[in-house]
């Protein structure tokens, strides 16, 4: 009886790999597809293509740029990107470092690092670098679109003089 039980347990063990493997392979394919999509998105922004850059967002997306209000409409998102990409001396790129796909395969997040250059009011180039998180949602047509996007700098916020009357409020 023991050899038969051992054989059955061995078969169940091997079958578990058969069912687990396709799911892992699917996650790997989705992860690679999202890495590729994110790289194409970065290239579009690097080329200063506002329309292409904005096309990666879902209709109901929210974009949370640093030191600015959240953009919750396509028009507001387009305006924010247009301001960033058309500023004098603007250059931006980013690279995914991590992709996590939900078990259901309908949501994923991508995080990574970015580099940006812009020109300040005096005409001097200002470089920035930081980190970002994007949440992708699989759409009804099978495409992936960003539903939430946030990034922030690794550099400290520049200090400035206190606001008038700040000392009296303490």
GROMACS .gro file of N, CA and C in nm:
model
  510
    1UNK      N    1   0.081  -0.119   0.000
    1UNK     CA    2   0.000   0.000   0.000
    1UNK      C    3   0.086   0.126   0.000
    2UNK      N    4   0.198   0.122   0.071
    2UNK     CA    5   0.283   0.240   0.078
    2UNK      C    6   0.339   0.280  -0.058
    3UNK      N    7   0.387   0.188  -0.143
    3UNK     CA    8   0.437   0.231  -0.273
    3UNK      C    9   0.328   0.299  -0.358
    4UNK      N   10   0.206   0.252  -0.348
    4UNK     CA   11   0.097   0.311  -0.425
    4UNK      C   12   0.069   0.454  -0.376
    5UNK      N   13   0.069   0.474  -0.244
    5UNK     CA   14   0.046   0.606  -0.186
    5UNK      C   15   0.159   0.700  -0.226
    6UNK      N   16   0.281   0.650  -0.224
    6UNK     CA   17   0.397   0.731  -0.263
    6UNK      C   18   0.385   0.772  -0.410
    7UNK      N   19   0.340   0.680  -0.494
    7UNK     CA   20   0.323   0.710  -0.637
    7UNK      C   21   0.217   0.819  -0.656
    8UNK      N   22   0.103   0.808  -0.587
    8UNK     CA   23  -0.005   0.906  -0.599
    8UNK      C   24   0.044   1.043  -0.551
    9UNK      N   25   0.113   1.046  -0.437
    9UNK     CA   26   0.166   1.174  -0.384
    9UNK      C   27   0.265   1.235  -0.483
   10UNK      N   28   0.348   1.152  -0.543
   10UNK     CA   29   0.444   1.200  -0.642
   10UNK      C   30   0.375   1.260  -0.763
   11UNK      N   31   0.267   1.195  -0.808
   11UNK     CA   32   0.191   1.246  -0.923
   11UNK      C   33   0.125   1.380  -0.889
   12UNK      N   34   0.067   1.391  -0.771
   12UNK     CA   35   0.004   1.517  -0.729
   12UNK      C   36   0.109   1.627  -0.722
   13UNK      N   37   0.226   1.595  -0.668
   13UNK     CA   38   0.335   1.691  -0.658
   13UNK      C   39   0.376   1.741  -0.797
   14UNK      N   40   0.392   1.651  -0.891
   14UNK     CA   41   0.431   1.691  -1.027
   14UNK      C   42   0.321   1.770  -1.097
   15UNK      N   43   0.196   1.733  -1.076
   15UNK     CA   44   0.086   1.807  -1.136
   15UNK      C   45   0.077   1.950  -1.083
   16UNK      N   46   0.114   1.967  -0.956
   16UNK     CA   47   0.109   2.103  -0.900
   16UNK      C   48   0.203   2.197  -0.976
   17UNK      N   49   0.315   2.146  -1.024
   17UNK     CA   50   0.405   2.228  -1.106
   17UNK      C   51   0.343   2.261  -1.241
   18UNK      N   52   0.267   2.169  -1.295
   18UNK     CA   53   0.202   2.190  -1.423
   18UNK      C   54   0.103   2.306  -1.415
   19UNK      N   55   0.028   2.314  -1.305
   19UNK     CA   56  -0.070   2.420  -1.291
   19UNK      C   57  -0.009   2.551  -1.244
   20UNK      N   58   0.096   2.546  -1.166
   20UNK     CA   59   0.159   2.668  -1.115
   20UNK      C   60   0.244   2.736  -1.222
   21UNK      N   61   0.305   2.660  -1.306
   21UNK     CA   62   0.397   2.715  -1.405
   21UNK      C   63   0.333   2.810  -1.504
   22UNK      N   64   0.215   2.780  -1.562
   22UNK     CA   65   0.156   2.876  -1.656
   22UNK      C   66   0.125   3.011  -1.590
   23UNK      N   67   0.081   3.011  -1.465
   23UNK     CA   68   0.053   3.137  -1.396
   23UNK      C   69   0.181   3.218  -1.380
   24UNK      N   70   0.289   3.151  -1.341
   24UNK     CA   71   0.417   3.221  -1.324
   24UNK      C   72   0.466   3.273  -1.459
   25UNK      N   73   0.448   3.195  -1.563
   25UNK     CA   74   0.490   3.238  -1.697
   25UNK      C   75   0.407   3.357  -1.743
   26UNK      N   76   0.277   3.356  -1.712
   26UNK     CA   77   0.191   3.468  -1.750
   26UNK      C   78   0.234   3.595  -1.678
   27UNK      N   79   0.264   3.584  -1.546
   27UNK     CA   80   0.310   3.700  -1.470
   27UNK      C   81   0.440   3.755  -1.529
   28UNK      N   82   0.530   3.668  -1.568
   28UNK     CA   83   0.657   3.711  -1.627
   28UNK      C   84   0.633   3.783  -1.759
   29UNK      N   85   0.540   3.733  -1.840
   29UNK     CA   86   0.508   3.798  -1.967
   29UNK      C   87   0.446   3.936  -1.943
   30UNK      N   88   0.355   3.946  -1.847
   30UNK     CA   89   0.293   4.074  -1.815
   30UNK      C   90   0.399   4.171  -1.762
   31UNK      N   91   0.485   4.122  -1.673
   31UNK     CA   92   0.590   4.206  -1.618
   31UNK      C   93   0.678   4.262  -1.729
   32UNK      N   94   0.720   4.179  -1.822
   32UNK     CA   95   0.805   4.225  -1.932
   32UNK      C   96   0.730   4.323  -2.022
   33UNK      N   97   0.603   4.294  -2.047
   33UNK     CA   98   0.522   4.385  -2.130
   33UNK      C   99   0.512   4.522  -2.065
   34UNK      N  100   0.496   4.526  -1.933
   34UNK     CA  101   0.487   4.654  -1.863
   34UNK      C  102   0.621   4.726  -1.860
   35UNK      N  103   0.730   4.653  -1.845
   35UNK     CA  104   0.863   4.716  -1.852
   35UNK      C  105   0.884   4.779  -1.991
   36UNK      N  106   0.846   4.706  -2.094
   36UNK     CA  107   0.858   4.758  -2.231
   36UNK      C  108   0.769   4.881  -2.252
   37UNK      N  109   0.646   4.873  -2.202
   37UNK     CA  110   0.552   4.984  -2.215
   37UNK      C  111   0.606   5.108  -2.143
   38UNK      N  112   0.659   5.089  -2.023
   38UNK     CA  113   0.714   5.200  -1.946
   38UNK      C  114   0.834   5.262  -2.017
   39UNK      N  115   0.917   5.180  -2.079
   39UNK     CA  116   1.034   5.231  -2.154
   39UNK      C  117   0.988   5.312  -2.275
   40UNK      N  118   0.884   5.266  -2.343
   40UNK     CA  119   0.831   5.341  -2.459
   40UNK      C  120   0.771   5.474  -2.414
   41UNK      N  121   0.706   5.472  -2.300
   41UNK     CA  122   0.648   5.593  -2.244
   41UNK      C  123   0.758   5.694  -2.211
   42UNK      N  124   0.865   5.647  -2.148
   42UNK     CA  125   0.980   5.734  -2.117
   42UNK      C  126   1.039   5.792  -2.245
   43UNK      N  127   1.049   5.711  -2.349
   43UNK     CA  128   1.103   5.758  -2.477
   43UNK      C  129   1.014   5.866  -2.538
   44UNK      N  130   0.882   5.850  -2.526
   44UNK     CA  131   0.789   5.951  -2.578
   44UNK      C  132   0.807   6.083  -2.504
   45UNK      N  133   0.822   6.076  -2.372
   45UNK     CA  134   0.845   6.197  -2.293
   45UNK      C  135   0.980   6.258  -2.327
   46UNK      N  136   1.081   6.173  -2.344
   46UNK     CA  137   1.215   6.221  -2.382
   46UNK      C  138   1.215   6.290  -2.516
   47UNK      N  139   1.125   6.247  -2.606
   47UNK     CA  140   1.113   6.309  -2.737
   47UNK      C  141   1.022   6.433  -2.734
   48UNK      N  142   0.972   6.465  -2.615
   48UNK     CA  143   0.885   6.581  -2.592
   48UNK      C  144   0.754   6.571  -2.670
   49UNK      N  145   0.706   6.448  -2.690
   49UNK     CA  146   0.581   6.423  -2.759
   49UNK      C  147   0.468   6.422  -2.656
   50UNK      N  148   0.405   6.537  -2.637
   50UNK     CA  149   0.304   6.554  -2.534
   50UNK      C  150   0.186   6.459  -2.556
   51UNK      N  151   0.134   6.453  -2.679
   51UNK     CA  152   0.018   6.368  -2.707
   51UNK      C  153   0.048   6.221  -2.680
   52UNK      N  154   0.161   6.173  -2.724
   52UNK     CA  155   0.199   6.032  -2.701
   52UNK      C  156   0.218   6.007  -2.551
   53UNK      N  157   0.283   6.102  -2.483
   53UNK     CA  158   0.307   6.086  -2.340
   53UNK      C  159   0.175   6.073  -2.264
   54UNK      N  160   0.079   6.157  -2.296
   54UNK     CA  161  -0.050   6.156  -2.227
   54UNK      C  162  -0.132   6.033  -2.264
   55UNK      N  163  -0.107   5.973  -2.379
   55UNK     CA  164  -0.185   5.857  -2.424
   55UNK      C  165  -0.167   5.734  -2.335
   56UNK      N  166  -0.069   5.733  -2.248
   56UNK     CA  167  -0.046   5.618  -2.160
   56UNK      C  168  -0.140   5.617  -2.039
   57UNK      N  169  -0.215   5.725  -2.019
   57UNK     CA  170  -0.306   5.735  -1.905
   57UNK      C  171  -0.446   5.688  -1.941
   58UNK      N  172  -0.513   5.627  -1.842
   58UNK     CA  173  -0.654   5.591  -1.855
   58UNK      C  174  -0.737   5.719  -1.848
   59UNK      N  175  -0.860   5.712  -1.893
   59UNK     CA  176  -0.948   5.829  -1.893
   59UNK      C  177  -0.972   5.883  -1.752
   60UNK      N  178  -0.969   5.796  -1.652
   60UNK     CA  179  -0.996   5.839  -1.514
   60UNK      C  180  -0.869   5.845  -1.428
   61UNK      N  181  -0.756   5.868  -1.491
   61UNK     CA  182  -0.627   5.868  -1.420
   61UNK      C  183  -0.614   5.989  -1.327
   62UNK      N  184  -0.525   5.972  -1.229
   62UNK     CA  185  -0.485   6.082  -1.142
   62UNK      C  186  -0.333   6.091  -1.148
   63UNK      N  187  -0.283   6.212  -1.169
   63UNK     CA  188  -0.138   6.235  -1.176
   63UNK      C  189  -0.103   6.330  -1.062
   64UNK      N  190  -0.003   6.292  -0.982
   64UNK     CA  191   0.035   6.369  -0.865
   64UNK      C  192   0.180   6.414  -0.874
   65UNK      N  193   0.204   6.523  -0.950
   65UNK     CA  194   0.341   6.573  -0.963
   65UNK      C  195   0.385   6.641  -0.833
   66UNK      N  196   0.515   6.651  -0.812
   66UNK     CA  197   0.563   6.716  -0.690
   66UNK      C  198   0.533   6.865  -0.690
   67UNK      N  199   0.502   6.917  -0.572
   67UNK     CA  200   0.483   7.062  -0.552
   67UNK      C  201   0.376   7.121  -0.644
   68UNK      N  202   0.274   7.044  -0.675
   68UNK     CA  203   0.167   7.091  -0.762
   68UNK      C  204   0.038   7.017  -0.726
   69UNK      N  205  -0.076   7.074  -0.761
   69UNK     CA  206  -0.202   7.004  -0.736
   69UNK      C  207  -0.213   6.877  -0.821
   70UNK      N  208  -0.293   6.784  -0.774
   70UNK     CA  209  -0.318   6.662  -0.850
   70UNK      C  210  -0.396   6.697  -0.977
   71UNK      N  211  -0.363   6.628  -1.086
   71UNK     CA  212  -0.434   6.644  -1.213
   71UNK      C  213  -0.528   6.525  -1.227
   72UNK      N  214  -0.658   6.553  -1.241
   72UNK     CA  215  -0.756   6.445  -1.243
   72UNK      C  216  -0.839   6.438  -1.370
   73UNK      N  217  -0.809   6.524  -1.466
   73UNK     CA  218  -0.879   6.518  -1.595
   73UNK      C  219  -0.774   6.505  -1.704
   74UNK      N  220  -0.815   6.456  -1.820
   74UNK     CA  221  -0.721   6.444  -1.933
   74UNK      C  222  -0.662   6.581  -1.967
   75UNK      N  223  -0.745   6.686  -1.961
   75UNK     CA  224  -0.697   6.820  -1.993
   75UNK      C  225  -0.591   6.866  -1.894
   76UNK      N  226  -0.616   6.843  -1.765
   76UNK     CA  227  -0.520   6.884  -1.661
   76UNK      C  228  -0.390   6.804  -1.672
   77UNK      N  229  -0.402   6.674  -1.702
   77UNK     CA  230  -0.283   6.590  -1.718
   77UNK      C  231  -0.203   6.638  -1.839
   78UNK      N  232  -0.272   6.665  -1.948
   78UNK     CA  233  -0.204   6.713  -2.069
   78UNK      C  234  -0.135   6.847  -2.041
   79UNK      N  235  -0.202   6.934  -1.971
   79UNK     CA  236  -0.145   7.065  -1.939
   79UNK      C  237  -0.019   7.051  -1.853
   80UNK      N  238  -0.023   6.963  -1.754
   80UNK     CA  239   0.094   6.941  -1.667
   80UNK      C  240   0.213   6.889  -1.748
   81UNK      N  241   0.186   6.791  -1.834
   81UNK     CA  242   0.295   6.735  -1.915
   81UNK      C  243   0.346   6.837  -2.018
   82UNK      N  244   0.254   6.913  -2.075
   82UNK     CA  245   0.296   7.013  -2.173
   82UNK      C  246   0.389   7.115  -2.107
   83UNK      N  247   0.354   7.157  -1.987
   83UNK     CA  248   0.439   7.252  -1.915
   83UNK      C  249   0.577   7.193  -1.888
   84UNK      N  250   0.581   7.066  -1.846
   84UNK     CA  251   0.710   7.002  -1.817
   84UNK      C  252   0.795   6.983  -1.943
   85UNK      N  253   0.732   6.934  -2.049
   85UNK     CA  254   0.807   6.897  -2.168
   85UNK      C  255   0.847   7.014  -2.257
   86UNK      N  256   0.773   7.123  -2.249
   86UNK     CA  257   0.804   7.236  -2.336
   86UNK      C  258   0.881   7.347  -2.264
   87UNK      N  259   0.913   7.327  -2.137
   87UNK     CA  260   0.994   7.425  -2.064
   87UNK      C  261   1.132   7.432  -2.127
   88UNK      N  262   1.194   7.551  -2.127
   88UNK     CA  263   1.329   7.563  -2.184
   88UNK      C  264   1.426   7.467  -2.115
   89UNK      N  265   1.504   7.398  -2.196
   89UNK     CA  266   1.605   7.306  -2.145
   89UNK      C  267   1.550   7.176  -2.086
   90UNK      N  268   1.422   7.150  -2.106
   90UNK     CA  269   1.360   7.031  -2.046
   90UNK      C  270   1.414   6.902  -2.107
   91UNK      N  271   1.443   6.808  -2.020
   91UNK     CA  272   1.482   6.672  -2.060
   91UNK      C  273   1.438   6.580  -1.947
   92UNK      N  274   1.374   6.469  -1.981
   92UNK     CA  275   1.327   6.376  -1.878
   92UNK      C  276   1.338   6.233  -1.929
   93UNK      N  277   1.371   6.144  -1.836
   93UNK     CA  278   1.371   6.000  -1.867
   93UNK      C  279   1.352   5.926  -1.735
   94UNK      N  280   1.303   5.803  -1.747
   94UNK     CA  281   1.287   5.719  -1.629
   94UNK      C  282   1.307   5.575  -1.666
   95UNK      N  283   1.333   5.494  -1.563
   95UNK     CA  284   1.359   5.351  -1.584
   95UNK      C  285   1.297   5.271  -1.471
   96UNK      N  286   1.220   5.170  -1.510
   96UNK     CA  287   1.156   5.082  -1.412
   96UNK      C  288   1.261   4.997  -1.342
   97UNK      N  289   1.247   4.984  -1.211
   97UNK     CA  290   1.334   4.895  -1.135
   97UNK      C  291   1.256   4.779  -1.074
   98UNK      N  292   1.123   4.794  -1.065
   98UNK     CA  293   1.041   4.688  -1.007
   98UNK      C  294   0.903   4.689  -1.071
   99UNK      N  295   0.853   4.570  -1.100
   99UNK     CA  296   0.717   4.554  -1.151
   99UNK      C  297   0.652   4.443  -1.071
  100UNK      N  298   0.536   4.471  -1.015
  100UNK     CA  299   0.459   4.372  -0.941
  100UNK      C  300   0.321   4.362  -1.003
  101UNK      N  301   0.279   4.240  -1.035
  101UNK     CA  302   0.151   4.216  -1.100
  101UNK      C  303   0.058   4.149  -0.999
  102UNK      N  304  -0.065   4.198  -0.989
  102UNK     CA  305  -0.164   4.137  -0.900
  102UNK      C  306  -0.194   3.996  -0.948
  103UNK      N  307  -0.228   3.908  -0.855
  103UNK     CA  308  -0.256   3.769  -0.890
  103UNK      C  309  -0.366   3.756  -0.995
  104UNK      N  310  -0.464   3.846  -0.991
  104UNK     CA  311  -0.573   3.840  -1.089
  104UNK      C  312  -0.527   3.883  -1.228
  105UNK      N  313  -0.411   3.950  -1.236
  105UNK     CA  314  -0.356   3.990  -1.365
  105UNK      C  315  -0.421   4.114  -1.425
  106UNK      N  316  -0.495   4.191  -1.343
  106UNK     CA  317  -0.563   4.309  -1.396
  106UNK      C  318  -0.505   4.441  -1.346
  107UNK      N  319  -0.422   4.436  -1.244
  107UNK     CA  320  -0.354   4.554  -1.191
  107UNK      C  321  -0.207   4.523  -1.174
  108UNK      N  322  -0.125   4.627  -1.182
  108UNK     CA  323   0.018   4.612  -1.157
  108UNK      C  324   0.073   4.748  -1.116
  109UNK      N  325   0.185   4.743  -1.044
  109UNK     CA  326   0.252   4.870  -1.020
  109UNK      C  327   0.394   4.860  -1.071
  110UNK      N  328   0.442   4.974  -1.117
  110UNK     CA  329   0.579   4.987  -1.168
  110UNK      C  330   0.644   5.098  -1.087
  111UNK      N  331   0.762   5.070  -1.035
  111UNK     CA  332   0.836   5.175  -0.965
  111UNK      C  333   0.976   5.182  -1.023
  112UNK      N  334   1.037   5.298  -1.006
  112UNK     CA  335   1.171   5.314  -1.062
  112UNK      C  336   1.229   5.449  -1.028
  113UNK      N  337   1.323   5.491  -1.111
  113UNK     CA  338   1.392   5.617  -1.089
  113UNK      C  339   1.381   5.705  -1.213
  114UNK      N  340   1.389   5.836  -1.191
  114UNK     CA  341   1.383   5.928  -1.304
  114UNK      C  342   1.496   6.029  -1.293
  115UNK      N  343   1.526   6.092  -1.406
  115UNK     CA  344   1.620   6.204  -1.414
  115UNK      C  345   1.553   6.311  -1.498
  116UNK      N  346   1.569   6.435  -1.453
  116UNK     CA  347   1.506   6.546  -1.523
  116UNK      C  348   1.599   6.667  -1.520
  117UNK      N  349   1.598   6.742  -1.626
  117UNK     CA  350   1.672   6.867  -1.633
  117UNK      C  351   1.577   6.975  -1.683
  118UNK      N  352   1.587   7.090  -1.622
  118UNK     CA  353   1.509   7.206  -1.666
  118UNK      C  354   1.595   7.330  -1.647
  119UNK      N  355   1.550   7.440  -1.698
  119UNK     CA  356   1.623   7.566  -1.684
  119UNK      C  357   1.550   7.653  -1.583
  120UNK      N  358   1.624   7.708  -1.487
  120UNK     CA  359   1.559   7.795  -1.388
  120UNK      C  360   1.537   7.936  -1.445
  121UNK      N  361   1.482   8.023  -1.366
  121UNK     CA  362   1.448   8.159  -1.411
  121UNK      C  363   1.570   8.238  -1.460
  122UNK      N  364   1.688   8.205  -1.405
  122UNK     CA  365   1.809   8.277  -1.448
  122UNK      C  366   1.873   8.215  -1.572
  123UNK      N  367   1.815   8.106  -1.623
  123UNK     CA  368   1.869   8.040  -1.742
  123UNK      C  369   1.969   7.931  -1.711
  124UNK      N  370   1.988   7.902  -1.583
  124UNK     CA  371   2.083   7.799  -1.541
  124UNK      C  372   2.015   7.661  -1.541
  125UNK      N  373   2.083   7.559  -1.596
  125UNK     CA  374   2.024   7.424  -1.594
  125UNK      C  375   2.015   7.371  -1.450
  126UNK      N  376   1.902   7.310  -1.419
  126UNK     CA  377   1.880   7.250  -1.288
  126UNK      C  378   1.850   7.102  -1.311
  127UNK      N  379   1.927   7.017  -1.246
  127UNK     CA  380   1.907   6.873  -1.260
  127UNK      C  381   1.833   6.819  -1.139
  128UNK      N  382   1.749   6.723  -1.164
  128UNK     CA  383   1.673   6.658  -1.058
  128UNK      C  384   1.675   6.508  -1.084
  129UNK      N  385   1.664   6.432  -0.978
  129UNK     CA  386   1.646   6.288  -0.991
  129UNK      C  387   1.561   6.243  -0.873
  130UNK      N  388   1.491   6.133  -0.895
  130UNK     CA  389   1.403   6.086  -0.789
  130UNK      C  390   1.345   5.951  -0.820
  131UNK      N  391   1.231   5.926  -0.759
  131UNK     CA  392   1.166   5.795  -0.773
  131UNK      C  393   1.020   5.815  -0.808
  132UNK      N  394   0.959   5.709  -0.860
  132UNK     CA  395   0.819   5.717  -0.903
  132UNK      C  396   0.747   5.585  -0.880
  133UNK      N  397   0.615   5.592  -0.879
  133UNK     CA  398   0.529   5.474  -0.876
  133UNK      C  399   0.414   5.501  -0.973
  134UNK      N  400   0.388   5.404  -1.057
  134UNK     CA  401   0.276   5.408  -1.152
  134UNK      C  402   0.189   5.286  -1.125
  135UNK      N  403   0.059   5.306  -1.124
  135UNK     CA  404  -0.034   5.193  -1.111
  135UNK      C  405  -0.101   5.175  -1.246
  136UNK      N  406  -0.083   5.057  -1.302
  136UNK     CA  407  -0.141   5.022  -1.431
  136UNK      C  408  -0.266   4.936  -1.409
  137UNK      N  409  -0.366   4.956  -1.494
  137UNK     CA  410  -0.486   4.874  -1.492
  137UNK      C  411  -0.510   4.821  -1.633
  138UNK      N  412  -0.538   4.692  -1.640
  138UNK     CA  413  -0.568   4.631  -1.769
  138UNK      C  414  -0.706   4.677  -1.813
  139UNK      N  415  -0.714   4.729  -1.934
  139UNK     CA  416  -0.838   4.782  -1.988
  139UNK      C  417  -0.921   4.671  -2.053
  140UNK      N  418  -1.047   4.701  -2.080
  140UNK     CA  419  -1.138   4.604  -2.141
  140UNK      C  420  -1.086   4.551  -2.274
  141UNK      N  421  -1.009   4.635  -2.347
  141UNK     CA  422  -0.956   4.592  -2.477
  141UNK      C  423  -0.823   4.516  -2.465
  142UNK      N  424  -0.778   4.492  -2.339
  142UNK     CA  425  -0.656   4.416  -2.317
  142UNK      C  426  -0.530   4.501  -2.304
  143UNK      N  427  -0.541   4.631  -2.331
  143UNK     CA  428  -0.425   4.720  -2.316
  143UNK      C  429  -0.408   4.758  -2.169
  144UNK      N  430  -0.289   4.808  -2.137
  144UNK     CA  431  -0.260   4.855  -2.002
  144UNK      C  432  -0.250   5.007  -2.004
  145UNK      N  433  -0.317   5.071  -1.909
  145UNK     CA  434  -0.314   5.218  -1.897
  145UNK      C  435  -0.283   5.253  -1.751
  146UNK      N  436  -0.220   5.368  -1.734
  146UNK     CA  437  -0.186   5.416  -1.600
  146UNK      C  438  -0.309   5.483  -1.539
  147UNK      N  439  -0.344   5.442  -1.416
  147UNK     CA  440  -0.456   5.503  -1.345
  147UNK      C  441  -0.409   5.595  -1.233
  148UNK      N  442  -0.285   5.578  -1.189
  148UNK     CA  443  -0.228   5.666  -1.086
  148UNK      C  444  -0.078   5.677  -1.110
  149UNK      N  445  -0.028   5.800  -1.098
  149UNK     CA  446   0.113   5.828  -1.126
  149UNK      C  447   0.161   5.932  -1.025
  150UNK      N  448   0.270   5.901  -0.956
  150UNK     CA  449   0.326   5.995  -0.860
  150UNK      C  450   0.478   5.985  -0.863
  151UNK      N  451   0.545   6.097  -0.848
  151UNK     CA  452   0.691   6.098  -0.842
  151UNK      C  453   0.736   6.209  -0.750
  152UNK      N  454   0.857   6.193  -0.696
  152UNK     CA  455   0.915   6.298  -0.612
  152UNK      C  456   1.067   6.290  -0.614
  153UNK      N  457   1.126   6.403  -0.581
  153UNK     CA  458   1.270   6.420  -0.589
  153UNK      C  459   1.343   6.354  -0.473
  154UNK      N  460   1.466   6.316  -0.498
  154UNK     CA  461   1.553   6.268  -0.391
  154UNK      C  462   1.623   6.383  -0.319
  155UNK      N  463   1.618   6.501  -0.380
  155UNK     CA  464   1.687   6.616  -0.323
  155UNK      C  465   1.598   6.686  -0.220
  156UNK      N  466   1.657   6.745  -0.119
  156UNK     CA  467   1.576   6.817  -0.020
  156UNK      C  468   1.514   6.942  -0.082
  157UNK      N  469   1.404   6.983  -0.026
  157UNK     CA  470   1.337   7.105  -0.071
  157UNK      C  471   1.428   7.223  -0.035
  158UNK      N  472   1.451   7.313  -0.129
  158UNK     CA  473   1.536   7.429  -0.097
  158UNK      C  474   1.473   7.511   0.016
  159UNK      N  475   1.557   7.556   0.105
  159UNK     CA  476   1.506   7.637   0.215
  159UNK      C  477   1.493   7.781   0.170
  160UNK      N  478   1.398   7.850   0.228
  160UNK     CA  479   1.379   7.991   0.197
  160UNK      C  480   1.353   8.066   0.326
  161UNK      N  481   1.344   8.195   0.318
  161UNK     CA  482   1.318   8.275   0.437
  161UNK      C  483   1.177   8.245   0.486
  162UNK      N  484   1.158   8.256   0.617
  162UNK     CA  485   1.023   8.233   0.669
  162UNK      C  486   0.926   8.339   0.618
  163UNK      N  487   0.802   8.301   0.609
  163UNK     CA  488   0.699   8.394   0.563
  163UNK      C  489   0.686   8.509   0.663
  164UNK      N  490   0.650   8.627   0.615
  164UNK     CA  491   0.634   8.741   0.707
  164UNK      C  492   0.534   8.705   0.818
  165UNK      N  493   0.570   8.739   0.939
  165UNK     CA  494   0.483   8.712   1.054
  165UNK      C  495   0.496   8.571   1.109
  166UNK      N  496   0.579   8.485   1.045
  166UNK     CA  497   0.591   8.347   1.091
  166UNK      C  498   0.647   8.341   1.232
  167UNK      N  499   0.740   8.428   1.266
  167UNK     CA  500   0.801   8.427   1.399
  167UNK      C  501   0.696   8.459   1.505
  168UNK      N  502   0.603   8.548   1.474
  168UNK     CA  503   0.501   8.586   1.572
  168UNK      C  504   0.401   8.472   1.597
  169UNK      N  505   0.383   8.384   1.499
  169UNK     CA  506   0.284   8.276   1.514
  169UNK      C  507   0.334   8.162   1.598
  170UNK      N  508   0.462   8.156   1.625
  170UNK     CA  509   0.516   8.040   1.700
  170UNK      C  510   0.472   8.037   1.841
   0.00000   0.00000   0.00000
